[in-house]
Short mmCIF file of C-alpha atoms in Angstrom, two decimals:
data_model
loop_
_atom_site.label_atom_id
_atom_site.label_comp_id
_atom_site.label_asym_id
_atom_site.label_seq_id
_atom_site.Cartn_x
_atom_site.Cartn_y
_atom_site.Cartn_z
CA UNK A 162 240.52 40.26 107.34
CA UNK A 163 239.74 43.68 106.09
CA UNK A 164 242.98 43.74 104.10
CA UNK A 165 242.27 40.09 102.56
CA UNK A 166 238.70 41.09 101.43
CA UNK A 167 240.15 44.29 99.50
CA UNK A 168 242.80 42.31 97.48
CA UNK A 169 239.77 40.18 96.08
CA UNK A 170 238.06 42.80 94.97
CA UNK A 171 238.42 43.82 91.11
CA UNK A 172 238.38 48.02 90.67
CA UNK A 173 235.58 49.61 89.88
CA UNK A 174 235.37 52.92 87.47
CA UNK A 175 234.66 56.06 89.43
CA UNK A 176 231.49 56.92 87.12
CA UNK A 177 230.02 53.34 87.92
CA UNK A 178 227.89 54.37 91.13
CA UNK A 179 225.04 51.22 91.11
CA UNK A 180 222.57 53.23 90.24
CA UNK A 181 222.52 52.04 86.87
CA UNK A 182 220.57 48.62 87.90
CA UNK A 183 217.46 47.80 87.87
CA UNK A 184 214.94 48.83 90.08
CA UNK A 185 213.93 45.46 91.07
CA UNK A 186 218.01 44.14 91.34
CA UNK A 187 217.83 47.45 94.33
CA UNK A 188 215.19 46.72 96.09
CA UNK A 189 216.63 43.23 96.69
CA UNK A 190 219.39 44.69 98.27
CA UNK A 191 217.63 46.52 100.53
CA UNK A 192 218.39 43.59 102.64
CA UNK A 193 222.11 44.98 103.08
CA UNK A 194 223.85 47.48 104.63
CA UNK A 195 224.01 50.11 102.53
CA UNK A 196 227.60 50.50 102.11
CA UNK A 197 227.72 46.93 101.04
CA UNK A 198 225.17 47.24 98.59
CA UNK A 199 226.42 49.65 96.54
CA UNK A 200 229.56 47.53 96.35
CA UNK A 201 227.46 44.81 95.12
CA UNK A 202 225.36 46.59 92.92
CA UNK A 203 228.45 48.30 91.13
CA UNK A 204 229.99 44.96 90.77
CA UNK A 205 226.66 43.54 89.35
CA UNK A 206 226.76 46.74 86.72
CA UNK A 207 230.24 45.67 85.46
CA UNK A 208 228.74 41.94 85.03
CA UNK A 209 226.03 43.57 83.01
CA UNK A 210 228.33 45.46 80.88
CA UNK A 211 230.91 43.30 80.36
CA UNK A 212 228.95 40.59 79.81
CA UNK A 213 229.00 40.19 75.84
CA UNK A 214 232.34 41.81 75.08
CA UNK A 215 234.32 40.44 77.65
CA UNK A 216 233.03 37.47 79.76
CA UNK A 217 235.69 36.83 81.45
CA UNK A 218 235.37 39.84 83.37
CA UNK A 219 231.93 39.82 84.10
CA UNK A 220 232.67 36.24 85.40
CA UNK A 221 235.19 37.50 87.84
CA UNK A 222 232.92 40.36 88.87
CA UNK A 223 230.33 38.15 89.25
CA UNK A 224 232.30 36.08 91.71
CA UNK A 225 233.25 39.21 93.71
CA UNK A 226 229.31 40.08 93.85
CA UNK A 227 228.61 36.36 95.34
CA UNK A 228 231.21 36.33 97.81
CA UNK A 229 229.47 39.60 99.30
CA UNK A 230 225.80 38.87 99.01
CA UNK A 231 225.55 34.62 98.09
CA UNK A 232 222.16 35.09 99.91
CA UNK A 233 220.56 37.82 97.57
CA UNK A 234 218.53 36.04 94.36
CA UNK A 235 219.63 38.97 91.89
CA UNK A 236 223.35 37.93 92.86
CA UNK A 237 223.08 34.58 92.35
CA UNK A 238 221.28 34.69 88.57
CA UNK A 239 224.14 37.53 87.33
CA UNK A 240 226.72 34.99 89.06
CA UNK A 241 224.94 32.07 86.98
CA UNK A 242 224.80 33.78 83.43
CA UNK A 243 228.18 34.96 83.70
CA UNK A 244 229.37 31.31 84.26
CA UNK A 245 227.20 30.30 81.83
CA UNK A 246 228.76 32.88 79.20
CA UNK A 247 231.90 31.18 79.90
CA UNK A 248 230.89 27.65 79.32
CA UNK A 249 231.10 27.02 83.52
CA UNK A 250 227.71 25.27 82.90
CA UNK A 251 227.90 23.26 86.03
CA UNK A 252 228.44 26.45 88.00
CA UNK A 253 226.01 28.24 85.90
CA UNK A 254 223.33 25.27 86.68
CA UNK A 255 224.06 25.94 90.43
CA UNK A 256 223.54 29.27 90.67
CA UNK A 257 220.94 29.74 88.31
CA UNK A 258 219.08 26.79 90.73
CA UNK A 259 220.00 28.88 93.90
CA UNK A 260 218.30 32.02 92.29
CA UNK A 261 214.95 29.58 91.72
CA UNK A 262 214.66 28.76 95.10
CA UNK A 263 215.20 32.53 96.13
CA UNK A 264 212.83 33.85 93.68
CA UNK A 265 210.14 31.26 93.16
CA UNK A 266 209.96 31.85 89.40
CA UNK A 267 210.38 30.11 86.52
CA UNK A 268 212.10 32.48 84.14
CA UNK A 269 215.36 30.17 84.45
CA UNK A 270 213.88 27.15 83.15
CA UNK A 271 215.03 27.21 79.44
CA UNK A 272 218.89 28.49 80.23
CA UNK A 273 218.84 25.53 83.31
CA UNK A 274 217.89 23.14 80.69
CA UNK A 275 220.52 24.58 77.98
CA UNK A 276 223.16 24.14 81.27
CA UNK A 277 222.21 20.24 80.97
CA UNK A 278 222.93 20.19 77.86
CA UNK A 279 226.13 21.44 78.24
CA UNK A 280 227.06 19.37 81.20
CA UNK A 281 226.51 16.69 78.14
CA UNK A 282 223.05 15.94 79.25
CA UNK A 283 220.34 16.21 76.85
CA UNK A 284 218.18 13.63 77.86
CA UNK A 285 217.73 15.34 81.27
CA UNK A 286 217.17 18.48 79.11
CA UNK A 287 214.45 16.94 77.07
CA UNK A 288 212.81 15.96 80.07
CA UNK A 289 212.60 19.57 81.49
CA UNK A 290 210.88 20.87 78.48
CA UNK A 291 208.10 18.60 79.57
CA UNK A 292 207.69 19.77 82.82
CA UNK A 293 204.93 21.72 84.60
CA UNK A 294 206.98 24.31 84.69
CA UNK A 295 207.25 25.55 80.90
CA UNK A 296 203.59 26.12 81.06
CA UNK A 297 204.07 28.92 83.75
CA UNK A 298 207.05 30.96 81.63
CA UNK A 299 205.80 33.79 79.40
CA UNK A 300 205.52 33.36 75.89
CA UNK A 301 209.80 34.27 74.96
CA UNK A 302 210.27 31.58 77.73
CA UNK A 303 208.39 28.60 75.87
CA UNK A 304 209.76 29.53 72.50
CA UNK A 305 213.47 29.84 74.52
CA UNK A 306 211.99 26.52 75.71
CA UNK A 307 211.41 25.13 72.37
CA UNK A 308 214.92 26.27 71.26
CA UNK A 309 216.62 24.30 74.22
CA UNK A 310 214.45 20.88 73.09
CA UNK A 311 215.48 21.40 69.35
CA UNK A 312 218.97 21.52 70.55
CA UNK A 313 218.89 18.08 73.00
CA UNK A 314 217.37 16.06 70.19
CA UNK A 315 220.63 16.99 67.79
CA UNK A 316 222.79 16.35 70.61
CA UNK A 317 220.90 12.88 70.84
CA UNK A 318 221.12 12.28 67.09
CA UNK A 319 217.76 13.15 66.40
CA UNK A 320 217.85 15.76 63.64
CA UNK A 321 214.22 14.93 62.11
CA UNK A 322 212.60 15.10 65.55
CA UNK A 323 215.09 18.70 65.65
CA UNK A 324 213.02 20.13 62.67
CA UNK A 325 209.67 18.64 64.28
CA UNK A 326 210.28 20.54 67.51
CA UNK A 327 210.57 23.93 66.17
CA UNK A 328 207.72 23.68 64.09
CA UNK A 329 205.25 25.42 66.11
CA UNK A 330 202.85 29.04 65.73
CA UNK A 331 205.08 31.31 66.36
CA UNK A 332 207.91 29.84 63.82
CA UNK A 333 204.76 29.95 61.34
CA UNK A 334 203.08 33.51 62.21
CA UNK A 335 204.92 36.95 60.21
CA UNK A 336 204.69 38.84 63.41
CA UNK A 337 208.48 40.01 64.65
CA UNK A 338 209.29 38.94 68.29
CA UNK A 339 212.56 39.61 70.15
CA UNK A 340 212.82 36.34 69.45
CA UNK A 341 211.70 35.53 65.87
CA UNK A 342 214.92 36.01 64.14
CA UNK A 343 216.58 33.27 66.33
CA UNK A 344 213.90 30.91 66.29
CA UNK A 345 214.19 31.07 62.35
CA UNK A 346 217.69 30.78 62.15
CA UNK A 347 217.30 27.26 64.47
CA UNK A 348 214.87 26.15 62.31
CA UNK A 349 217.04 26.72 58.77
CA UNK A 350 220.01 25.07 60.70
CA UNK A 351 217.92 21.75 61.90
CA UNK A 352 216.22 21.83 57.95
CA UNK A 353 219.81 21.94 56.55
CA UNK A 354 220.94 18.93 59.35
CA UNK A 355 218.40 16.87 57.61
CA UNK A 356 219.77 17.89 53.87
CA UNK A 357 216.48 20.26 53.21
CA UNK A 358 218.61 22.80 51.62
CA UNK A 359 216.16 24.92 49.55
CA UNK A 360 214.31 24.84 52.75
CA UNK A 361 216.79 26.00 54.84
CA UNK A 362 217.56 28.68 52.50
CA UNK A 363 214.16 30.27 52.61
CA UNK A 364 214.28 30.15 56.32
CA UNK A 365 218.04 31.57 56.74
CA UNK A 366 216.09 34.74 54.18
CA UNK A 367 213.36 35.00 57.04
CA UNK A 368 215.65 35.19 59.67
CA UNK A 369 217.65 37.94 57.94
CA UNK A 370 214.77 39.91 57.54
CA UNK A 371 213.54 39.67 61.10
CA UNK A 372 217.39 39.91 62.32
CA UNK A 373 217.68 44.11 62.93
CA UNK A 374 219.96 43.92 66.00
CA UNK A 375 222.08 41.24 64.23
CA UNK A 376 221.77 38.46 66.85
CA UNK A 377 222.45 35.76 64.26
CA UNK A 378 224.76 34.81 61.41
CA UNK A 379 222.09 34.10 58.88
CA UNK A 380 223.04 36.26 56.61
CA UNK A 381 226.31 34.70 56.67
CA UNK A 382 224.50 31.01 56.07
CA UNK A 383 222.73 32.30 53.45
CA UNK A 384 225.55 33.71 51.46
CA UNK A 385 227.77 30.04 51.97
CA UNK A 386 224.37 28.66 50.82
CA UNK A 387 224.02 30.71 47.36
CA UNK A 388 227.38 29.80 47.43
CA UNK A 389 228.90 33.77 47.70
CA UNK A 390 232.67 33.95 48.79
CA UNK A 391 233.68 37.10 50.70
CA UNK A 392 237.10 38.10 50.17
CA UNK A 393 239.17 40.21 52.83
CA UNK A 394 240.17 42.88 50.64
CA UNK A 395 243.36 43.95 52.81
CA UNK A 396 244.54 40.36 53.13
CA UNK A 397 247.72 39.98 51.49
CA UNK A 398 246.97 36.10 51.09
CA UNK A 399 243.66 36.09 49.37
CA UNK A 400 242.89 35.53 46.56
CA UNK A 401 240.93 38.32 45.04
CA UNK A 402 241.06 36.91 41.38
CA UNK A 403 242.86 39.65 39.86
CA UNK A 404 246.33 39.67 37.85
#
């Protein structure tokens, strides 16, 4: 059995020690024997890092973290965003629900609602941005919430009820929020659904400004938008206009 349980484990770097996570993610394994959980917390730090550059990865560390500790919350939200970052929104939903019933919080509620929609079910996404619920999450979680809402009514056809959605204080106030730069970049993209163009333009310019840590393309939008062509300078094949 031993043997068996080793070959489904993925290796893990000699400098990653578990240490790295958070101190909340430990105390939760306090539950387990030791030994076991600094396996899963060293797993759990290769989800973390290899979550944005290489998903796949962090999904199949994730699922070596859940077969040794399916009963610890922490495990079961890493296991659900890295399903999620591969488009396994059904899994995602699971786990992610698992980790609610764990925890008792509410933190999940927008990215459970964005799993709907990617099951291809908006209208039960719609619905969960009018539950109790979004009035408990923290101000990031309502405008996450909002984002989620804006999202199910394009997926339902309903681009002008898109705009409506996202129009809201904090898309209106010039304070920067973690948050900000995406929330104006949704709102350009549901303006420019609806053929608002000059619209969308000034809000692609405000979510440039707000958008340090380059989370969005907006920049990108508003270049296509002013109508700016980048050429790859080293591609043989374009065509940079000269003779």
């Amino acid at each position: 059995m031993r043997d068996r349980d080793s070959a489904r484990r993925l290796p893990l770097p000699d400098e990653v020690t578990g240490e790295e996570i958070d101190r909340s993610v430990r105390q939760e394994l306090l539950s387990l024997p030791k030994t076991l959980a600094t396996d899963v917390a060293r797993n759990l730090v290769m989800v973390a890092q290899l979550l944005d550059e290489d998903p796949e990865r962090a999904y199949a560390y994730s699922r070596v973290a859940l077969r040794l500790a399916s009963r610890v919350g922490a495990v079961r939200e890493a296991a659900g965003f890295a399903a999620y970052a591969v488009e396994k929104y059904a899994e995602a939903l699971t786990e992610f629900r698992a980790a609610r019933r764990m925890s008792g919080s509410v933190h999940l509620w927008p990215i459970m609602a964005d799993c709907e929609r990617g099951i291809g079910r908006p209208e039960r996404a719609l619905a969960m941005a009018g539950e109790p619920e979004v009035r408990q999450l923290d101000r990031a979680g309502q405008v996450e919430m909002r984002l989620v809402a804006a999202g199910a009514r394009r997926d339902m056809g309903q681009a002008e009820a898109a705009v409506v959605t996202l129009q809201s204080p904090e898309l209106a106030s010039t304070a920067v929020h973690p948050w900000t730069a995406r929330l104006r970049y949704a709102y350009g993209d549901a303006l420019l659904a609806v053929g608002r163009d000059a619209e969308a333009r000034d809000w692609f310019a405000k979510a440039v400004e707000a958008d340090t840590g380059g989370t969005t393309n907006a920049s990108d939008r508003l270049s296509e938008l002013d109508g700016i062509e980048f050429v790859d300078a080293l591609d043989p094949e374009a065509d940079t206009g000269e003779e």
